[in-house]
XYZ file of C-alpha atoms in Angstrom:
219
model
C 122.364 84.055 115.503
C 123.415 80.416 117.749
C 121.894 83.446 121.042
C 118.255 83.842 119.253
C 118.479 80.143 118.116
C 119.259 79.231 121.825
C 117.112 81.292 122.970
C 113.908 80.389 121.142
C 114.780 76.489 121.837
C 114.804 77.416 125.307
C 112.194 79.073 125.540
C 114.170 81.544 128.386
C 117.439 83.311 128.226
C 120.448 81.464 130.119
C 122.952 83.965 129.035
C 122.834 86.098 132.560
C 121.264 89.313 131.489
C 124.494 91.116 130.873
C 125.346 89.747 127.792
C 121.346 89.893 127.194
C 121.863 93.856 126.085
C 124.920 93.222 124.317
C 123.646 90.748 122.714
C 120.811 92.950 121.253
C 122.671 95.484 120.753
C 124.592 93.526 118.557
C 121.616 91.447 117.324
C 120.198 95.199 116.062
C 123.047 96.416 114.786
C 123.597 93.742 112.038
C 120.563 93.979 110.955
C 119.879 97.179 110.639
C 123.264 97.345 109.369
C 122.665 95.047 106.661
C 119.592 97.370 105.484
C 121.369 100.622 105.561
C 124.554 98.848 103.721
C 121.716 98.176 101.259
C 120.435 101.425 101.447
C 123.803 102.789 100.198
C 123.908 100.408 97.723
C 121.573 101.762 95.995
C 122.450 104.945 96.145
C 125.741 104.174 94.450
C 124.222 102.360 91.905
C 121.949 105.629 91.389
C 124.897 107.975 91.003
C 126.797 105.495 89.085
C 124.138 105.248 86.206
C 123.042 109.622 86.537
C 126.460 110.537 87.223
C 128.557 107.390 85.795
C 132.017 110.482 85.054
C 131.672 112.633 87.817
C 131.248 110.482 90.434
C 133.615 108.005 89.148
C 136.483 110.397 90.025
C 134.319 111.514 93.484
C 134.099 107.182 93.935
C 138.235 107.299 95.940
C 138.890 104.485 97.390
C 138.935 106.848 100.668
C 135.297 108.129 100.525
C 134.558 104.295 99.849
C 135.687 103.301 103.889
C 134.578 106.558 104.721
C 130.573 105.373 103.871
C 131.474 102.038 104.840
C 131.923 104.034 108.743
C 129.277 106.247 108.094
C 126.803 102.913 107.752
C 128.290 101.276 110.934
C 128.165 104.253 112.933
C 124.582 105.164 111.851
C 123.423 101.215 112.333
C 125.443 101.658 115.797
C 123.173 104.904 116.611
C 119.990 103.287 115.650
C 121.489 99.976 118.149
C 122.526 101.663 121.282
C 119.157 102.005 123.007
C 118.878 98.675 124.462
C 122.337 98.572 126.210
C 120.441 101.767 128.470
C 117.254 101.134 128.124
C 116.219 97.078 128.374
C 113.600 95.290 128.860
C 111.960 95.013 132.095
C 111.473 90.901 133.942
C 107.891 90.271 134.385
C 107.295 90.665 138.205
C 107.521 87.054 139.345
C 108.726 85.629 136.561
C 109.679 81.773 136.466
C 112.554 82.005 133.848
C 115.059 84.880 132.770
C 114.027 86.471 129.455
C 115.510 88.858 127.497
C 114.455 91.249 125.226
C 114.473 94.575 123.501
C 112.210 96.870 124.930
C 108.747 97.772 124.103
C 108.325 101.418 125.210
C 106.370 102.428 122.350
C 108.487 105.410 121.351
C 111.383 102.929 121.281
C 109.434 99.900 119.632
C 108.352 103.169 116.212
C 111.591 104.752 115.888
C 114.207 101.347 116.028
C 111.103 100.127 113.242
C 111.532 103.560 111.286
C 114.971 103.910 111.812
C 116.177 100.804 111.029
C 113.476 99.798 107.897
C 110.828 102.420 106.829
C 113.510 105.188 106.050
C 115.896 102.328 103.830
C 112.857 100.872 102.657
C 111.627 104.746 101.372
C 114.987 105.973 100.215
C 115.757 102.282 98.385
C 112.334 103.244 96.523
C 113.005 106.120 95.583
C 116.316 105.720 94.365
C 114.876 102.782 92.579
C 112.278 104.958 90.959
C 115.214 107.556 89.519
C 116.727 104.356 87.522
C 113.878 103.023 86.396
C 113.069 106.915 84.724
C 116.770 106.478 84.097
C 115.798 104.042 81.865
C 119.053 101.881 82.787
C 117.223 98.791 82.658
C 120.290 96.314 83.711
C 120.152 98.501 86.968
C 116.384 97.836 87.122
C 116.673 94.637 87.154
C 119.173 93.753 89.741
C 117.119 96.788 91.975
C 114.075 94.933 91.392
C 115.489 91.653 92.632
C 116.833 92.760 95.636
C 114.540 95.234 96.482
C 111.166 93.047 96.179
C 113.116 90.486 97.974
C 114.111 93.200 100.867
C 110.433 94.069 101.338
C 108.995 90.013 101.776
C 111.819 89.114 103.669
C 112.002 91.945 106.633
C 108.008 93.924 105.935
C 106.086 90.892 107.623
C 108.773 92.131 110.884
C 108.603 95.594 110.858
C 105.160 96.147 109.967
C 103.633 93.586 112.877
C 106.446 95.419 115.572
C 105.101 98.778 114.877
C 100.865 98.118 114.767
C 101.972 96.235 117.781
C 104.292 99.338 119.221
C 100.777 102.050 118.578
C 98.105 99.396 119.370
C 99.676 96.744 121.758
C 97.346 93.591 122.751
C 94.615 95.199 119.922
C 97.193 94.092 117.316
C 99.578 92.063 118.109
C 99.552 88.720 116.067
C 100.460 85.022 116.969
C 104.112 84.316 118.380
C 104.908 82.083 116.239
C 103.603 83.514 113.615
C 105.706 87.194 114.608
C 108.436 84.777 116.145
C 108.575 82.714 111.973
C 108.511 86.852 110.777
C 111.586 87.885 112.750
C 113.382 84.599 111.477
C 112.654 85.578 107.371
C 113.953 89.084 108.426
C 116.910 87.202 109.225
C 117.565 85.183 105.894
C 117.969 88.345 103.932
C 120.989 88.990 104.901
C 122.278 84.647 102.885
C 120.008 85.847 100.285
C 121.698 89.131 99.300
C 125.228 88.216 97.767
C 124.041 85.801 95.827
C 121.278 88.358 94.359
C 123.926 90.436 94.093
C 127.006 88.240 92.299
C 124.023 86.213 90.719
C 122.267 89.332 88.779
C 125.515 92.152 89.040
C 128.453 91.217 86.978
C 130.994 94.520 88.625
C 129.639 92.211 91.794
C 130.452 88.687 90.503
C 134.029 90.567 89.449
C 134.852 92.134 92.213
C 134.348 88.526 94.912
C 136.572 87.224 92.566
C 138.710 88.735 93.129
C 139.053 88.279 96.457
C 138.585 85.025 96.837
C 141.176 84.759 94.168
C 143.360 86.607 96.247
C 143.002 84.722 99.291
C 144.032 81.736 97.555
C 147.061 83.346 96.248
C 147.809 84.616 99.781
C 148.012 80.854 100.399
C 149.249 78.890 98.252
C 152.270 81.416 98.991
C 152.301 80.405 102.863
């Protein structure tokens, strides 16, 4: 976010071409990871509801760690193309720019992998939990899903439209930047939502925080 903010305020890329590639890859990686983690959490909630006994026996620390690693690997695969296929500077540009590849194949593949596919999975999982009539989990997922869609859908929808029909469907640049920054807000809202509406997450956060505090006192 600091580099994104600097790029917005200065209206050009100050940090060089090499860091541009690293920055873009990390930016897509962290945003995609946040979304894919939400998808994994929704699947975890679904299996906890529909297969409570069997799934709790299978949910060992090793499998949880393997799932987290898998989420990061999937996110890395989606975010890798910016390093090998960067945005080309237009001829005669007065100031250096740093942007993602604007070819149609990359725009559509990144939108599908980073948003539309995880969103579809989350909607299907939400529907299954709703059918199971687990109102407590349904409400939490409804809030998470609603905030997730409100934050990310405007950006990915307008971005994918630009990839399909270019300038004919392009939204004004200030509005597109607004959609982009609203998407960032989703990552800061998720911990609040889960700790407020989910007792398991609240208990886990307290356990982590108090354990670290005790270690600090001992040192």
